[in-house]
Short mmCIF file of C-alpha atoms and ligand atoms in Angstrom, two decimals:
data_model
loop_
_atom_site.label_atom_id
_atom_site.label_comp_id
_atom_site.label_asym_id
_atom_site.label_seq_id
_atom_site.Cartn_x
_atom_site.Cartn_y
_atom_site.Cartn_z
CA MET A 1 47.46 55.59 80.15
CA SER A 2 50.28 53.11 80.12
CA GLU A 3 52.57 53.94 77.26
CA SER A 4 54.45 50.68 77.89
CA LYS A 5 53.84 47.20 76.55
CA TYR A 6 51.83 46.40 79.67
CA ASN A 7 48.05 46.42 79.70
CA GLN A 8 46.92 47.37 83.15
CA PHE A 9 43.79 45.26 83.08
CA GLU A 10 45.71 42.18 81.95
CA ASN A 11 48.11 42.80 84.85
CA ALA A 12 45.21 42.92 87.31
CA GLN A 13 43.74 39.74 85.84
CA THR A 14 47.11 37.95 85.94
CA GLN A 15 47.42 38.75 89.65
CA PHE A 16 43.83 37.67 90.26
CA ASP A 17 44.22 34.38 88.34
CA LYS A 18 47.27 33.48 90.40
CA ALA A 19 45.41 34.11 93.66
CA ALA A 20 42.26 32.33 92.39
CA GLU A 21 44.44 29.30 91.71
CA ILE A 22 45.87 29.39 95.25
CA LEU A 23 42.31 29.65 96.61
CA GLY A 24 40.85 27.02 94.29
CA LEU A 25 37.94 29.33 93.33
CA ASP A 26 35.27 27.65 91.24
CA ASP A 27 34.80 28.66 87.61
CA GLY A 28 31.62 30.74 88.08
CA MET A 29 33.19 32.80 90.84
CA LYS A 30 36.37 33.31 88.80
CA GLU A 31 34.38 34.40 85.79
CA LEU A 32 32.44 36.93 87.85
CA LEU A 33 35.40 38.41 89.72
CA ARG A 34 37.90 38.72 86.87
CA GLU A 35 35.76 41.35 85.07
CA PRO A 36 33.89 44.49 86.23
CA MET A 37 30.13 44.06 86.63
CA ARG A 38 29.28 47.33 84.90
CA ILE A 39 31.18 49.68 82.63
CA THR A 40 29.91 53.06 81.49
CA GLN A 41 31.43 55.15 78.74
CA VAL A 42 30.18 58.68 78.11
CA ARG A 43 30.86 61.66 75.84
CA ILE A 44 30.99 65.00 77.61
CA PRO A 45 30.54 68.17 75.54
CA VAL A 46 32.27 71.15 77.15
CA LYS A 47 32.08 74.81 76.12
CA MET A 48 35.66 76.03 76.00
CA ASP A 49 36.75 79.55 76.93
CA ASP A 50 37.35 80.46 73.26
CA GLY A 51 33.72 79.70 72.39
CA SER A 52 34.39 76.33 70.75
CA THR A 53 33.01 73.02 72.03
CA LYS A 54 35.26 70.10 72.88
CA VAL A 55 33.93 66.61 73.50
CA PHE A 56 35.69 64.51 76.15
CA THR A 57 35.40 60.78 76.81
CA GLY A 58 34.73 59.56 80.33
CA PHE A 59 34.50 56.14 81.96
CA ARG A 60 33.20 54.64 85.18
CA SER A 61 33.73 51.00 86.02
CA ARG A 62 31.96 49.20 88.86
CA HIS A 63 33.91 46.05 89.48
CA ASN A 64 31.99 44.52 92.35
CA ASP A 65 29.56 45.77 94.99
CA ALA A 66 28.73 42.59 96.88
CA ARG A 67 30.22 44.03 100.11
CA GLY A 68 28.67 47.51 99.78
CA PRO A 69 28.45 50.53 97.45
CA ALA A 70 31.29 50.72 94.95
CA LYS A 71 34.09 53.11 95.92
CA GLY A 72 37.02 54.58 94.09
CA GLY A 73 38.67 57.54 92.49
CA LEU A 74 38.34 59.44 89.25
CA ARG A 75 41.38 60.18 87.10
CA PHE A 76 42.08 62.99 84.70
CA HIS A 77 44.81 61.95 82.30
CA HIS A 78 45.34 62.55 78.60
CA GLU A 79 46.13 58.87 77.96
CA GLU A 80 43.44 57.37 80.18
CA THR A 81 41.96 54.13 78.82
CA ILE A 82 39.02 51.95 79.71
CA ASP A 83 41.41 49.12 80.53
CA ASP A 84 43.22 51.26 83.12
CA VAL A 85 39.91 52.15 84.70
CA LYS A 86 38.75 48.52 84.72
CA ALA A 87 41.98 47.40 86.40
CA LEU A 88 41.84 50.16 88.98
CA SER A 89 38.21 49.37 89.82
CA MET A 90 39.17 45.76 90.39
CA TRP A 91 42.01 46.79 92.72
CA MET A 92 39.53 48.98 94.64
CA THR A 93 37.40 45.91 95.36
CA TRP A 94 40.42 44.14 96.86
CA LYS A 95 41.57 47.30 98.66
CA CYS A 96 38.27 47.79 100.48
CA ALA A 97 38.06 44.08 101.25
CA VAL A 98 41.57 43.77 102.68
CA LEU A 99 40.84 46.70 105.03
CA ASN A 100 37.49 45.05 105.78
CA ILE A 101 35.46 48.18 105.06
CA PRO A 102 31.89 47.62 103.80
CA LEU A 103 32.44 48.94 100.28
CA GLY A 104 33.01 47.51 96.83
CA GLY A 105 35.28 48.61 94.00
CA GLY A 106 34.80 51.31 91.38
CA LYS A 107 36.95 53.72 89.39
CA GLY A 108 36.48 56.34 86.73
CA GLY A 109 38.46 58.51 84.41
CA ILE A 110 38.21 61.26 81.85
CA VAL A 111 40.58 61.45 78.92
CA CYS A 112 41.92 65.00 79.35
CA ASP A 113 44.98 66.96 80.35
CA PRO A 114 43.82 69.15 83.25
CA THR A 115 47.07 71.12 83.16
CA ILE A 116 46.00 72.82 79.92
CA LEU A 117 42.38 73.46 80.90
CA SER A 118 41.30 76.71 82.54
CA LYS A 119 39.52 76.60 85.89
CA GLY A 120 36.19 77.29 84.19
CA GLU A 121 36.75 74.53 81.64
CA GLN A 122 37.62 72.07 84.41
CA GLU A 123 34.47 72.99 86.30
CA ARG A 124 32.27 72.54 83.21
CA LEU A 125 33.97 69.18 82.52
CA CYS A 126 33.29 67.99 86.09
CA ARG A 127 29.66 69.07 85.94
CA GLY A 128 29.19 67.59 82.44
CA PHE A 129 30.55 64.24 83.61
CA ILE A 130 28.12 64.10 86.52
CA ARG A 131 25.19 64.93 84.23
CA GLN A 132 26.14 61.84 82.21
CA ILE A 133 26.66 59.41 85.08
CA TYR A 134 24.18 60.87 87.58
CA ASN A 135 22.08 57.71 87.75
CA GLN A 136 25.05 55.48 88.38
CA ILE A 137 26.48 57.17 91.45
CA GLY A 138 25.18 57.97 94.92
CA PRO A 139 25.96 57.22 98.58
CA ASN A 140 24.35 53.80 98.26
CA ILE A 141 25.45 53.01 94.70
CA ASP A 142 28.94 54.13 93.79
CA VAL A 143 31.01 56.82 95.51
CA PRO A 144 33.75 58.66 93.56
CA ALA A 145 36.84 60.36 95.05
CA PRO A 146 40.00 61.95 93.65
CA ASP A 147 42.80 60.07 91.99
CA TYR A 148 45.61 61.03 89.62
CA GLY A 149 44.99 64.55 88.19
CA THR A 150 41.93 65.36 90.31
CA ASN A 151 41.53 67.21 93.60
CA ALA A 152 39.10 68.32 96.32
CA GLN A 153 37.78 71.22 94.23
CA HIS A 154 36.88 68.87 91.36
CA MET A 155 35.03 66.69 93.87
CA LEU A 156 33.04 69.63 95.21
CA TRP A 157 31.98 70.79 91.75
CA MET A 158 30.85 67.25 91.02
CA LEU A 159 28.94 66.99 94.29
CA ASP A 160 27.32 70.36 93.68
CA GLU A 161 26.12 69.22 90.25
CA TYR A 162 24.81 65.98 91.74
CA GLU A 163 22.93 67.85 94.48
CA THR A 164 21.60 70.41 92.01
CA ILE A 165 20.12 67.64 89.88
CA SER A 166 18.78 65.64 92.81
CA GLY A 167 17.42 68.63 94.71
CA GLY A 168 18.83 67.53 98.07
CA LYS A 169 22.03 67.35 100.06
CA TYR A 170 23.86 64.04 99.69
CA PRO A 171 27.43 64.73 100.84
CA GLY A 172 28.16 60.99 101.07
CA THR A 173 28.03 60.78 97.25
CA ILE A 174 31.62 61.88 96.79
CA THR A 175 34.57 61.85 99.20
CA ALA A 176 37.79 63.78 99.73
CA LYS A 177 35.91 67.04 99.50
CA PRO A 178 37.38 70.22 101.04
CA VAL A 179 37.34 70.28 104.84
CA GLY A 180 34.36 72.37 105.96
CA MET A 181 32.39 71.28 102.89
CA GLY A 182 31.86 67.69 103.96
CA GLY A 183 35.49 66.65 103.78
CA SER A 184 37.19 64.72 106.57
CA LEU A 185 40.17 66.00 108.48
CA GLY A 186 43.12 63.73 107.80
CA ARG A 187 42.00 62.75 104.27
CA THR A 188 44.82 64.78 102.66
CA GLU A 189 47.49 63.00 104.68
CA ALA A 190 45.78 59.60 104.83
CA THR A 191 47.24 57.68 101.89
CA GLY A 192 50.86 58.70 102.45
CA TYR A 193 50.69 58.19 106.19
CA GLY A 194 49.23 54.73 105.61
CA VAL A 195 52.15 53.79 103.36
CA ILE A 196 54.52 54.53 106.24
CA TRP A 197 52.40 52.92 108.95
CA THR A 198 52.54 49.65 107.03
CA LEU A 199 56.23 50.07 106.23
CA ALA A 200 56.98 50.76 109.91
CA GLU A 201 55.25 47.50 110.85
CA ALA A 202 57.28 45.59 108.27
CA LEU A 203 60.53 47.14 109.52
CA LYS A 204 59.60 46.25 113.09
CA ILE A 205 59.00 42.61 112.13
CA LYS A 206 62.38 42.49 110.42
CA GLY A 207 64.03 44.07 113.46
CA ILE A 208 65.15 47.17 111.56
CA ASP A 209 65.26 50.58 113.22
CA ILE A 210 63.48 53.05 110.91
CA THR A 211 65.81 55.86 111.99
CA LYS A 212 68.71 53.99 110.41
CA THR A 213 66.99 53.61 107.03
CA THR A 214 67.03 55.61 103.81
CA ALA A 215 64.49 55.78 101.00
CA SER A 216 64.03 56.90 97.43
CA ILE A 217 60.58 58.06 96.36
CA GLN A 218 59.05 58.32 92.92
CA GLY A 219 56.47 61.08 92.70
CA SER A 220 55.75 64.48 94.19
CA GLY A 221 51.96 64.42 94.31
CA ASN A 222 49.80 64.09 97.39
CA VAL A 223 50.70 60.46 98.13
CA ALA A 224 54.44 61.00 97.69
CA GLU A 225 54.41 64.17 99.78
CA TYR A 226 52.74 62.69 102.84
CA THR A 227 54.61 59.40 102.50
CA ALA A 228 57.86 61.36 102.63
CA LYS A 229 56.71 63.57 105.49
CA LYS A 230 55.61 60.69 107.71
CA TYR A 231 58.75 58.69 106.96
CA VAL A 232 60.97 61.62 107.95
CA GLU A 233 58.80 62.30 111.01
CA LEU A 234 59.47 58.73 112.16
CA GLY A 235 63.19 59.25 111.65
CA GLY A 236 63.85 57.90 108.14
CA LYS A 237 65.99 59.77 105.63
CA VAL A 238 64.68 60.43 102.08
CA THR A 239 67.72 60.80 99.85
CA ALA A 240 66.01 61.01 96.45
CA ILE A 241 62.66 62.18 95.05
CA SER A 242 61.79 62.13 91.40
CA CYS A 243 58.91 63.91 89.71
CA TRP A 244 57.40 64.56 86.31
CA HIS A 245 57.39 68.22 85.31
CA ASN A 246 54.14 69.02 83.52
CA GLU A 247 55.51 71.99 81.53
CA ASP A 248 59.06 70.85 80.80
CA LYS A 249 57.81 67.30 80.00
CA LYS A 250 60.80 65.90 81.83
CA VAL A 251 61.51 63.90 84.95
CA TYR A 252 63.68 65.60 87.56
CA THR A 253 65.29 63.62 90.35
CA PHE A 254 66.32 65.62 93.40
CA ILE A 255 69.12 64.00 95.37
CA ASN A 256 70.75 64.72 98.69
CA LYS A 257 72.60 61.91 100.46
CA ASN A 258 72.24 63.78 103.78
CA GLY A 259 68.47 63.82 103.50
CA ILE A 260 65.93 65.99 101.72
CA ASP A 261 63.97 68.63 103.62
CA ILE A 262 60.54 67.49 102.45
CA SER A 263 58.54 70.54 103.52
CA LYS A 264 60.97 72.87 101.77
CA LEU A 265 61.01 70.87 98.53
CA MET A 266 57.23 70.42 98.50
CA SER A 267 56.67 74.11 99.18
CA VAL A 268 58.00 74.93 95.70
CA LYS A 269 55.58 72.59 93.88
CA ASN A 270 53.39 74.19 91.23
CA SER A 271 49.64 73.63 91.28
CA PHE A 272 50.07 70.36 89.37
CA GLY A 273 52.57 68.95 91.84
CA SER A 274 55.63 69.54 89.64
CA ILE A 275 58.91 70.84 91.04
CA ASP A 276 61.12 73.07 88.97
CA LYS A 277 64.74 72.12 88.29
CA ALA A 278 65.93 75.64 89.15
CA GLU A 279 64.11 75.57 92.49
CA GLY A 280 65.76 72.26 93.33
CA ILE A 281 69.21 73.66 92.54
CA LYS A 282 68.43 76.77 94.60
CA LEU A 283 67.62 74.54 97.55
CA GLY A 284 71.02 72.90 97.16
CA TYR A 285 70.01 69.55 95.70
CA GLU A 286 71.74 67.64 92.99
CA VAL A 287 69.19 67.54 90.14
CA PHE A 288 69.23 64.80 87.55
CA GLU A 289 67.23 65.32 84.36
CA GLY A 290 65.62 62.52 82.32
CA ASP A 291 62.74 61.55 80.07
CA SER A 292 59.49 59.86 81.18
CA LYS A 293 61.26 56.51 81.51
CA CYS A 294 63.96 57.89 83.77
CA THR A 295 65.02 55.33 86.39
CA LYS A 296 67.37 57.48 88.45
CA TRP A 297 65.14 57.13 91.55
CA LEU A 298 65.35 53.34 91.20
CA GLU A 299 69.12 53.24 91.06
CA GLN A 300 69.69 54.70 94.52
CA GLU A 301 71.68 52.97 97.26
CA VAL A 302 68.80 52.97 99.76
CA ASP A 303 66.92 50.52 102.00
CA VAL A 304 63.43 51.35 100.76
CA LEU A 305 61.96 52.15 97.36
CA MET A 306 58.58 53.85 97.37
CA PRO A 307 56.95 54.20 93.95
CA CYS A 308 54.22 56.77 94.61
CA ALA A 309 53.32 57.93 91.12
CA LEU A 310 51.98 55.70 88.36
CA GLN A 311 51.74 52.11 87.17
CA ASN A 312 54.32 49.87 85.45
CA GLN A 313 57.37 51.61 86.89
CA ILE A 314 59.33 48.57 88.09
CA THR A 315 59.65 45.94 85.37
CA PRO A 316 62.01 43.04 84.56
CA ASP A 317 63.83 45.45 82.19
CA ASN A 318 64.80 47.94 84.89
CA PHE A 319 64.84 45.55 87.85
CA PRO A 320 68.61 44.85 87.47
CA LEU A 321 69.22 48.55 88.24
CA ILE A 322 67.94 48.09 91.78
CA LYS A 323 70.83 48.06 94.26
CA ASP A 324 71.42 45.15 96.66
CA SER A 325 70.87 47.56 99.56
CA VAL A 326 67.12 47.67 98.79
CA LYS A 327 65.18 45.47 101.23
CA PHE A 328 61.65 46.89 100.99
CA ILE A 329 59.34 48.13 98.26
CA ALA A 330 56.27 50.06 99.45
CA GLU A 331 53.75 50.57 96.65
CA GLY A 332 52.17 53.96 97.28
CA ALA A 333 50.89 54.03 93.69
CA ASN A 334 48.44 51.58 92.15
CA GLY A 335 50.16 48.91 90.07
CA PRO A 336 53.74 50.28 90.03
CA VAL A 337 55.28 46.80 89.84
CA THR A 338 54.41 44.62 86.84
CA PRO A 339 53.31 41.02 87.54
CA ASP A 340 56.32 39.59 85.69
CA CYS A 341 58.58 41.42 88.13
CA ASP A 342 57.07 39.98 91.29
CA GLU A 343 59.00 36.73 90.97
CA LEU A 344 62.30 38.65 90.68
CA ILE A 345 61.49 40.72 93.76
CA LYS A 346 60.51 37.63 95.70
CA ASN A 347 63.67 35.74 94.68
CA LYS A 348 65.84 38.66 95.70
CA GLY A 349 64.25 38.55 99.16
CA ILE A 350 62.87 42.09 98.96
CA PHE A 351 59.89 42.60 101.29
CA MET A 352 56.89 43.74 99.24
CA LEU A 353 54.16 45.99 100.61
CA PRO A 354 51.50 45.52 97.93
CA ASP A 355 49.54 48.51 96.64
CA PHE A 356 46.03 47.57 97.66
CA LEU A 357 47.20 47.12 101.25
CA CYS A 358 49.93 49.77 101.40
CA ASN A 359 47.93 52.67 99.89
CA ALA A 360 44.54 51.70 101.32
CA ALA A 361 44.43 54.41 103.99
CA GLY A 362 43.07 56.89 101.42
CA VAL A 363 39.93 54.95 100.74
CA THR A 364 39.62 53.97 104.40
CA CYS A 365 39.60 57.65 105.33
CA SER A 366 37.07 58.21 102.53
CA TYR A 367 34.90 55.64 104.24
CA TYR A 368 35.24 57.56 107.53
CA GLU A 369 34.31 60.71 105.61
CA GLN A 370 31.14 59.05 104.35
CA VAL A 371 30.26 57.92 107.86
CA GLN A 372 30.78 61.47 109.17
CA CYS A 373 28.74 62.94 106.29
CA ASN A 374 25.90 60.52 106.95
CA MET A 375 25.86 61.55 110.63
CA ASN A 376 26.46 65.20 109.74
CA TYR A 377 28.90 65.19 112.65
CA PHE A 378 32.63 65.48 112.15
CA TRP A 379 35.53 63.99 114.10
CA THR A 380 38.76 65.66 115.14
CA LYS A 381 41.88 65.02 113.10
CA GLU A 382 43.40 63.03 115.98
CA GLU A 383 40.35 60.77 116.10
CA VAL A 384 40.45 60.12 112.36
CA LEU A 385 44.19 59.42 112.25
CA GLU A 386 44.09 57.22 115.32
CA LYS A 387 41.35 55.02 113.80
CA LEU A 388 43.19 54.97 110.50
CA GLU A 389 46.53 53.98 111.95
CA LYS A 390 44.96 51.09 113.82
CA ALA A 391 43.03 49.93 110.74
CA MET A 392 46.18 49.96 108.59
CA LYS A 393 48.33 48.18 111.15
CA ASP A 394 45.66 45.54 111.79
CA ALA A 395 45.29 44.91 108.04
CA PHE A 396 49.08 44.65 107.66
CA LYS A 397 49.30 42.15 110.52
CA ALA A 398 46.48 40.02 109.08
CA VAL A 399 48.19 39.88 105.68
CA TYR A 400 51.58 39.16 107.20
CA GLU A 401 50.13 36.30 109.29
CA VAL A 402 48.67 34.66 106.17
CA ALA A 403 51.93 35.19 104.28
CA LYS A 404 53.88 33.54 107.08
CA GLU A 405 51.45 30.73 107.71
CA LYS A 406 50.99 29.77 104.05
CA ASN A 407 54.48 30.79 102.95
CA LEU A 408 53.11 33.28 100.44
CA TYR A 409 54.45 36.45 98.85
CA MET A 410 52.81 39.44 100.56
CA ARG A 411 50.82 40.37 97.44
CA ASP A 412 49.40 36.86 97.16
CA ALA A 413 48.55 36.81 100.87
CA ALA A 414 46.68 40.12 100.54
CA TYR A 415 44.77 38.69 97.56
CA VAL A 416 43.87 35.55 99.51
CA ILE A 417 42.25 37.63 102.27
CA ALA A 418 40.53 40.08 99.93
CA ILE A 419 39.18 37.57 97.43
CA ASN A 420 37.95 35.29 100.20
CA ARG A 421 35.95 38.14 101.72
CA VAL A 422 34.44 39.21 98.40
CA ALA A 423 33.69 35.62 97.33
CA GLU A 424 31.97 35.03 100.66
CA ALA A 425 29.73 38.08 100.15
CA VAL A 426 28.95 37.00 96.58
CA LYS A 427 28.01 33.52 97.81
CA LEU A 428 25.89 34.80 100.70
CA ARG A 429 23.97 37.00 98.27
CA GLY A 430 23.40 33.95 96.11
CA TRP A 431 25.03 35.45 93.00
CA VAL A 432 27.20 32.37 92.41
N1 LIG B 501 41.96 57.08 94.50
C1 LIG B 501 42.30 56.54 95.77
C2 LIG B 501 42.68 55.08 95.67
O1 LIG B 501 43.08 54.60 94.63
C3 LIG B 501 41.23 56.80 96.81
C4 LIG B 501 39.89 56.24 96.52
C5 LIG B 501 38.79 56.72 97.45
O2 LIG B 501 39.07 57.46 98.37
O3 LIG B 501 37.67 56.31 97.21
O4 LIG B 501 42.68 54.37 96.63
#
């Protein structure tokens, strides 16, 4: 779904090749790990409300499952492509490995715009997709979850279809379900909180007091919302938030140098996570209007930039717009920085919190959800968040140690740890 010149899968392979070089991986291992092991493409016929039938295309990519069942989200986006899904499945492998959870990498997507589908049409699409990929998923095979454009309700419809076909209850087949229906407490907040737990560690290492920092955030979806909330809770000030408006087809950037009241701004989101310009003005914010390439959020005089929306948002073309005040980039989204921009970020001395470390708390909480589902016994929110915070901080410290010891960029250090773990599992299984 990248409308830019960047191909997401090529980006993922470029990053992998660089790390493989650092690690001196042999050719067979490289060949195996730079491509998904299995890709499925399906056609999903859906009866529309007006009586017509529409046929949607869906994908599921299983990149690698040497460390455990594949795990990863499912996207609904009108420009979804197989290459996006392949890249994202590859990043899931590294994400699970860097957090050291016993899962592999998978990802799926359906080419559709959920914002123009009725509830009934969305349900039939979810169920139709599961009918097509039923044999390829399951608690011990490949475990979907939400991603861009999907939510807990979609997951529950999918699980219900899976259980209807299989004739049993298998709640560990899909994660991030509604709480009370097999979902884990803390899953909603997990990804965003994790972004800030890792950022807080980085700030601590650099001797910076979080309460004296400011941030600009791209996005207003689940990840952006809880990233912003946790950051403010720890004392940071969010001075700008930008979001795509699904009806107006515009990007609005809400600015307040004295700090945005996150709960208030998020409370006026529509069901697709968009915030109206008029609502922003009513709340007293300066609102800047732009097209889909709008970089207003990037041009802010802040300490931290947190891209929490989509891929390919920080590129060599817009990099010069970043102010000298920026010292940290925390990648809440998957792939928001293009590989050709990493060198510029590194040379400018900006501390990078790479996506598959920084946003890994979502999948880690999904793993806890699976564990709870398998036991049919659920933990308190405090218990979940406490485990999660420790897991994220430990993973950050491990990556930072490797970066320091080997003088590597944080992204490369995270790759070194993740690829080593996956390669080890592949070798132990005797695949290579
Ligand atoms: N879609 C999320 C991610 O990219 C979560 C995946 C999951 O929970 O399995 O990490």
